[in-house]
Tab-separated table of C-alpha atoms in Angstrom:
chain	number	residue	atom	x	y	z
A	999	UNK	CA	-8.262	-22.284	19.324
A	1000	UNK	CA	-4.697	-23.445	20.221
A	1001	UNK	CA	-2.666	-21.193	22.530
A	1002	UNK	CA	0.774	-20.990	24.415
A	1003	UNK	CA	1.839	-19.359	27.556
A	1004	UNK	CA	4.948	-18.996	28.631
A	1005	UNK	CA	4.282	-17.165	32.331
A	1006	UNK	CA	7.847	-16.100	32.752
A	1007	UNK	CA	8.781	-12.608	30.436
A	1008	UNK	CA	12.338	-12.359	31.858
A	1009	UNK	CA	14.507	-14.853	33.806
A	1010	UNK	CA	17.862	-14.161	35.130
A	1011	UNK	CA	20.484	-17.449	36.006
A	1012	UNK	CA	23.912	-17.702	36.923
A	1013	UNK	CA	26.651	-18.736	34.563
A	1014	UNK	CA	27.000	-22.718	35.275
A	1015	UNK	CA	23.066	-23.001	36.898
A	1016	UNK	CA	20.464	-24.843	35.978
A	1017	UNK	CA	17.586	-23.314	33.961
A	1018	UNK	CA	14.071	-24.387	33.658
A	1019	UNK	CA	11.425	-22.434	31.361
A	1020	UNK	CA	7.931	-22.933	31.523
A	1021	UNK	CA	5.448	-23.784	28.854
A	1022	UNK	CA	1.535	-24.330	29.003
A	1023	UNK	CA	-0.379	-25.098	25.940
A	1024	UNK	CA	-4.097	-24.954	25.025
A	1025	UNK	CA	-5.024	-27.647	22.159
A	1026	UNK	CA	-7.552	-29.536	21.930
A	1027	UNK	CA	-6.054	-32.735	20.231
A	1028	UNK	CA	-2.338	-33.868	20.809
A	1029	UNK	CA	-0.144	-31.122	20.527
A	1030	UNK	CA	3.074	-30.703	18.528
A	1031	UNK	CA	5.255	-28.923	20.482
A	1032	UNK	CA	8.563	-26.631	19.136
A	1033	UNK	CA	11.147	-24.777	21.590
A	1034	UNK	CA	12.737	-21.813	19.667
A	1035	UNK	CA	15.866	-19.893	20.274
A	1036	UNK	CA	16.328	-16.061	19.533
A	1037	UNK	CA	19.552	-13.989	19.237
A	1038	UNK	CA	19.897	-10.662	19.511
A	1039	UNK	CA	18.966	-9.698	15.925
A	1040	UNK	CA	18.751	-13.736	14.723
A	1041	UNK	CA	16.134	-15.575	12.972
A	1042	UNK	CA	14.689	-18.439	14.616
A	1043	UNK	CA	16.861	-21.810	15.609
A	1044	UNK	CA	14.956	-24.866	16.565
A	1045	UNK	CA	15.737	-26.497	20.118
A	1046	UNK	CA	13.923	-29.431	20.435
A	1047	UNK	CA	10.253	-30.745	19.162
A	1048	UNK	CA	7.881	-33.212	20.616
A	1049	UNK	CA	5.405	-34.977	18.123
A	1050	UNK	CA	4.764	-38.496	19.997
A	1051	UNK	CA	6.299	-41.096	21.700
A	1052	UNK	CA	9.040	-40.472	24.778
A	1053	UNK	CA	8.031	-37.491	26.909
A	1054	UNK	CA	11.574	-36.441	27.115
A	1055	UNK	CA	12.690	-35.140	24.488
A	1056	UNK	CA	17.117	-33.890	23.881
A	1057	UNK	CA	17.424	-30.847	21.608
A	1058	UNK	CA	20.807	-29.128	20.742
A	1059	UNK	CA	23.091	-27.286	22.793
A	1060	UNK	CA	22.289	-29.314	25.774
A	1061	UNK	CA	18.657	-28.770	26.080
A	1062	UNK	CA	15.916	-31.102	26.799
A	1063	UNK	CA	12.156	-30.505	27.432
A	1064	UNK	CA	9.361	-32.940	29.142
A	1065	UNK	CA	6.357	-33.121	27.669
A	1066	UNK	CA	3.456	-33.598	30.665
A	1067	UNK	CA	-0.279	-34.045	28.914
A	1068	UNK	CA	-1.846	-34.193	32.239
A	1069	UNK	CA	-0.227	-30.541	33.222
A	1070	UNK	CA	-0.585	-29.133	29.867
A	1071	UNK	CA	3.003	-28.280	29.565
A	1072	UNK	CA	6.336	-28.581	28.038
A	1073	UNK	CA	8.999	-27.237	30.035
A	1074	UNK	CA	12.710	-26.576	28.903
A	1075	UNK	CA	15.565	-27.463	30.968
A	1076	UNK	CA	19.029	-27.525	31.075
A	1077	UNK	CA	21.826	-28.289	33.694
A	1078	UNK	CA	24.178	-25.899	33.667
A	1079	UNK	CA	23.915	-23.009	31.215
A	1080	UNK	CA	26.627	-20.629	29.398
A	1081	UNK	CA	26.892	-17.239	29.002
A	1082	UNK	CA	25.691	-17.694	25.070
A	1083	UNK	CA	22.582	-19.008	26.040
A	1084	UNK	CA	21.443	-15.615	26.906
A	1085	UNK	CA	18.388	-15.096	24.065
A	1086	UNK	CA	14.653	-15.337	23.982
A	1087	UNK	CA	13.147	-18.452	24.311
A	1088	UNK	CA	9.368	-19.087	21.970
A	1089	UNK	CA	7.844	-22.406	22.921
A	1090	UNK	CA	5.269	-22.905	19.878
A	1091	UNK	CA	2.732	-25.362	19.183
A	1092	UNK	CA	1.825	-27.219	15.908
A	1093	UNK	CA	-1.715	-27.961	14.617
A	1094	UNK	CA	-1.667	-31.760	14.189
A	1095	UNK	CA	-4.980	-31.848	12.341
A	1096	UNK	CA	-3.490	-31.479	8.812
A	1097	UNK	CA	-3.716	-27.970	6.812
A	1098	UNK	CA	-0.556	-25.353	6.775
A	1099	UNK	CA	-1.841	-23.557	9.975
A	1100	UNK	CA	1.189	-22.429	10.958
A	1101	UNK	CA	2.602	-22.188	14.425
A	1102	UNK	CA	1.305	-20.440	17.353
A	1103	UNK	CA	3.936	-19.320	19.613
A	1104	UNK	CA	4.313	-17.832	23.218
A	1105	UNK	CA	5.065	-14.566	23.900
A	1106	UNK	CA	8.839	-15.615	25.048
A	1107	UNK	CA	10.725	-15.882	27.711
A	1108	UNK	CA	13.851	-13.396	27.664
A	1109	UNK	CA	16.895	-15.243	29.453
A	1110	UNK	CA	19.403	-13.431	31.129
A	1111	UNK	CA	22.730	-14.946	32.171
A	1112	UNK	CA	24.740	-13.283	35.511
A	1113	UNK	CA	28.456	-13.994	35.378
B	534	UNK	CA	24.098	-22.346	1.529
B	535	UNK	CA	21.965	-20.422	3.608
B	536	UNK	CA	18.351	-22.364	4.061
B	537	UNK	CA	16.044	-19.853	4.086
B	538	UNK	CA	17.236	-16.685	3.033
B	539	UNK	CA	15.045	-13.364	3.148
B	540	UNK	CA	16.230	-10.091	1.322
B	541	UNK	CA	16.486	-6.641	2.305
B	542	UNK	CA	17.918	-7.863	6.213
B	543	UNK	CA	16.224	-4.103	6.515
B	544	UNK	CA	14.091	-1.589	5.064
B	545	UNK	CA	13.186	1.785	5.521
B	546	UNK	CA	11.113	3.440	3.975
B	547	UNK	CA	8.106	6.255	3.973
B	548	UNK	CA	3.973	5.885	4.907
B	549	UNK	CA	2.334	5.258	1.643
B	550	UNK	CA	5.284	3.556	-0.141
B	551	UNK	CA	4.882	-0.148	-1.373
B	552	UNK	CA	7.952	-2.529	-0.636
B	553	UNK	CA	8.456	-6.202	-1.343
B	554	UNK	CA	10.491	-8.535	1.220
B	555	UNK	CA	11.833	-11.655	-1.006
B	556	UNK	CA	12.549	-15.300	0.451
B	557	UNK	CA	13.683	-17.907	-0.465
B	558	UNK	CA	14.797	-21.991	0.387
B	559	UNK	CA	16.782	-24.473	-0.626
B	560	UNK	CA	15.346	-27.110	1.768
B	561	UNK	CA	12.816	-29.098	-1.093
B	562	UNK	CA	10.097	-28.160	1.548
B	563	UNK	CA	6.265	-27.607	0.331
B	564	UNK	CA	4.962	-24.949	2.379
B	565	UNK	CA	6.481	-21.826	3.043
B	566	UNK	CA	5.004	-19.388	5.826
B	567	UNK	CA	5.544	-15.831	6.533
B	568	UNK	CA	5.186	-14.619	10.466
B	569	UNK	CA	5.132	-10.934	11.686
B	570	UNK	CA	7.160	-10.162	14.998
B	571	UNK	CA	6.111	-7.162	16.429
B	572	UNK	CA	8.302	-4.671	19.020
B	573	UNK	CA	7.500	-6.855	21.964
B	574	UNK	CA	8.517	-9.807	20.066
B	575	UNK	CA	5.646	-11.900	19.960
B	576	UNK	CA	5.228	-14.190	16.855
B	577	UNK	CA	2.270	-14.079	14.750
B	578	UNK	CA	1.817	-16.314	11.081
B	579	UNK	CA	0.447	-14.231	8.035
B	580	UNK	CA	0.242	-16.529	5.467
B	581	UNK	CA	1.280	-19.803	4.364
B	582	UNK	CA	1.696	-21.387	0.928
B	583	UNK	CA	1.100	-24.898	0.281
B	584	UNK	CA	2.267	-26.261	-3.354
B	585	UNK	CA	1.499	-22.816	-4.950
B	586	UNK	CA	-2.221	-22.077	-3.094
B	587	UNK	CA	-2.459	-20.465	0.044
B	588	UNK	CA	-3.508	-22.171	3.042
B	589	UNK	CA	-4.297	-19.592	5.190
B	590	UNK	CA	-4.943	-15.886	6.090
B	591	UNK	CA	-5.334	-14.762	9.118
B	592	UNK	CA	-6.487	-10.915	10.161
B	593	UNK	CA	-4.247	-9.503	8.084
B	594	UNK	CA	-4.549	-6.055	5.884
B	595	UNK	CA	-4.924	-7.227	2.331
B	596	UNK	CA	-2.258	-4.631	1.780
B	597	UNK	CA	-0.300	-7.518	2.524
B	598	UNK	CA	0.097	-10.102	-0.646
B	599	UNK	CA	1.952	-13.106	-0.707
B	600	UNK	CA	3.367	-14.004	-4.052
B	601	UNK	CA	4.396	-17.636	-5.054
B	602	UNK	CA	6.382	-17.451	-8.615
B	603	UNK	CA	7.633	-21.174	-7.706
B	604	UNK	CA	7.678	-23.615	-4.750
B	605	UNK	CA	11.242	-22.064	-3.564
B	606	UNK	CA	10.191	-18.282	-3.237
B	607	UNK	CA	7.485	-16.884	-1.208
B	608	UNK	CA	7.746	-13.079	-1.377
B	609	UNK	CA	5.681	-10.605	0.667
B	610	UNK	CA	4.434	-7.534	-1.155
B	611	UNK	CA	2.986	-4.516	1.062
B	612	UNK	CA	0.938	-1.541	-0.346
B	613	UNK	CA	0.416	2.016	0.942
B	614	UNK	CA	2.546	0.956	4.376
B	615	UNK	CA	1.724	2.329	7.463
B	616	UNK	CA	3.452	3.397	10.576
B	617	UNK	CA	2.201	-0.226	12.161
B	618	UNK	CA	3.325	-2.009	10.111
B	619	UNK	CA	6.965	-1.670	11.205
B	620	UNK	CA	8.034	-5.255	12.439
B	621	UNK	CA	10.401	-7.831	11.815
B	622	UNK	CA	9.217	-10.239	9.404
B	623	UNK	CA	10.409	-13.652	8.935
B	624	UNK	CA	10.020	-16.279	6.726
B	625	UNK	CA	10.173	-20.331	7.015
B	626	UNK	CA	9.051	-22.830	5.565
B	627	UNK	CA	8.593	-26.696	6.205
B	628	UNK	CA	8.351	-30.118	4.445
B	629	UNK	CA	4.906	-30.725	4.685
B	630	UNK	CA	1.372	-28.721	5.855
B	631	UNK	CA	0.182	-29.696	9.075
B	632	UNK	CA	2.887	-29.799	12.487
B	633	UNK	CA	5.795	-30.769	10.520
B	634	UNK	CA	9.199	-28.778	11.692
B	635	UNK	CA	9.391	-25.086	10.329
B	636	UNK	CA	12.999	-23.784	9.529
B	637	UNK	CA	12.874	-19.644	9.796
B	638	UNK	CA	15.329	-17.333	7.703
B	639	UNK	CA	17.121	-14.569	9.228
B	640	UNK	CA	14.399	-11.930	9.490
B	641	UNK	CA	13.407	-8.221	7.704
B	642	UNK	CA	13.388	-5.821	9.876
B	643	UNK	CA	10.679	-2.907	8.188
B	644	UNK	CA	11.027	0.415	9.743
B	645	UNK	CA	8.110	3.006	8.208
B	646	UNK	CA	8.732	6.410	8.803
């Protein structure tokens, strides 16, 4: 069975740092891999996604992720975040075998940002 | 002109009642899914709906009931609600089954008193 772990619950940056949030997945064929965004009381906004091809993938709002098969993971990163990036952060995982399996997500990764 | 759009943003209601959480999309897409986020906000899918037949269940009460009436709605009907069942449920949907991108609506929040 397909799982995600995101090892860090809460991370706290400064206003203009750089930010990297860790991802591992567990799936057994090649994974299709989703960074969310949450906002206080928001649904769901999509980031980035990695089906195939280049391993580095650009999302919105500045974002990117890297997608390393040999480590399992799919990192997010950005240079220099704002003070409305402050949210939770679901990296999910698709299953690529066909069938509406839905997505398995990662508990999250709440992001705090220090003035 | 809201993509996926979910009605009541909240409900409260009593143990025992039965409530329906409505959704809709405007996006064309195929499947529609419905995911349960519980009070430490981890993610979990229900159900999904693939052209009108459900896909999947997972270990979920059948007091829970998705209900299809066309490709655009996917509504969520709960029976006899219980205390654990209070959770902010969201609904997306996507073009195709399979990995394909899922876009989420706004979220219910269900408080049960």
């Amino acid at each position: 069975a397909q799982s995600v772990t995101q090892p860090d619950i809460h991370i706290t940056v400064s206003e203009g740092a750089s930010l990297e949030l860790r991802c591992n997945y567990s799936y057994g064929a090649t994974p299709y891999l989703f960074w969310y965004v949450q906002s206080p009381g928001q649904g769901l906004q999509l980031l980035l996604k990695y089906f195939s091809g280049d391993t580095l993938v650009q999302g919105i709002k500045g974002f990117e992720a890297e997608f390393k098969r040999s480590q399992s993971s799919f990192n997010l990163r950005k240079p220099s975040v704002h003070w409305s990036d402050a949210a939770e952060y679901f990296c999910a995982v698709g299953h690529s075998g066909g069938g509406a399996d839905g997505l398995t997500f990662g508990k999250g990764t709440h992001l705090i940002i220090q003035p | 002109d809201t993509a996926v759009s979910q009605t009541p943003k909240y409900l409260v209601t009593q143990m025992g009642n039965d409530k329906s959480i409505k959704c809709e999309q405007n996006l064309g897409h195929d499947t529609m899914y419905w995911y349960k986020q519980d009070s430490k906000k981890f993610l979990k899918i229900m159900f999904s709906y693939n052209n009108k037949e459900l896909i999947i269940n997972e270990t979920v009460p059948n007091r829970f009931s998705p209900k299809s009436p066309d490709k655009a709605h996917l509504n969520l009907h709960i029976n006899s609600l219980e205390l654990g069942d209070s959770a902010v449920y969201f609904c997306a949907s996507s073009q195709d089954a399979g990995a394909d991108t899922q876009y989420f609506g706004p979220g219910t929040r269900l408080t049960v008193l």
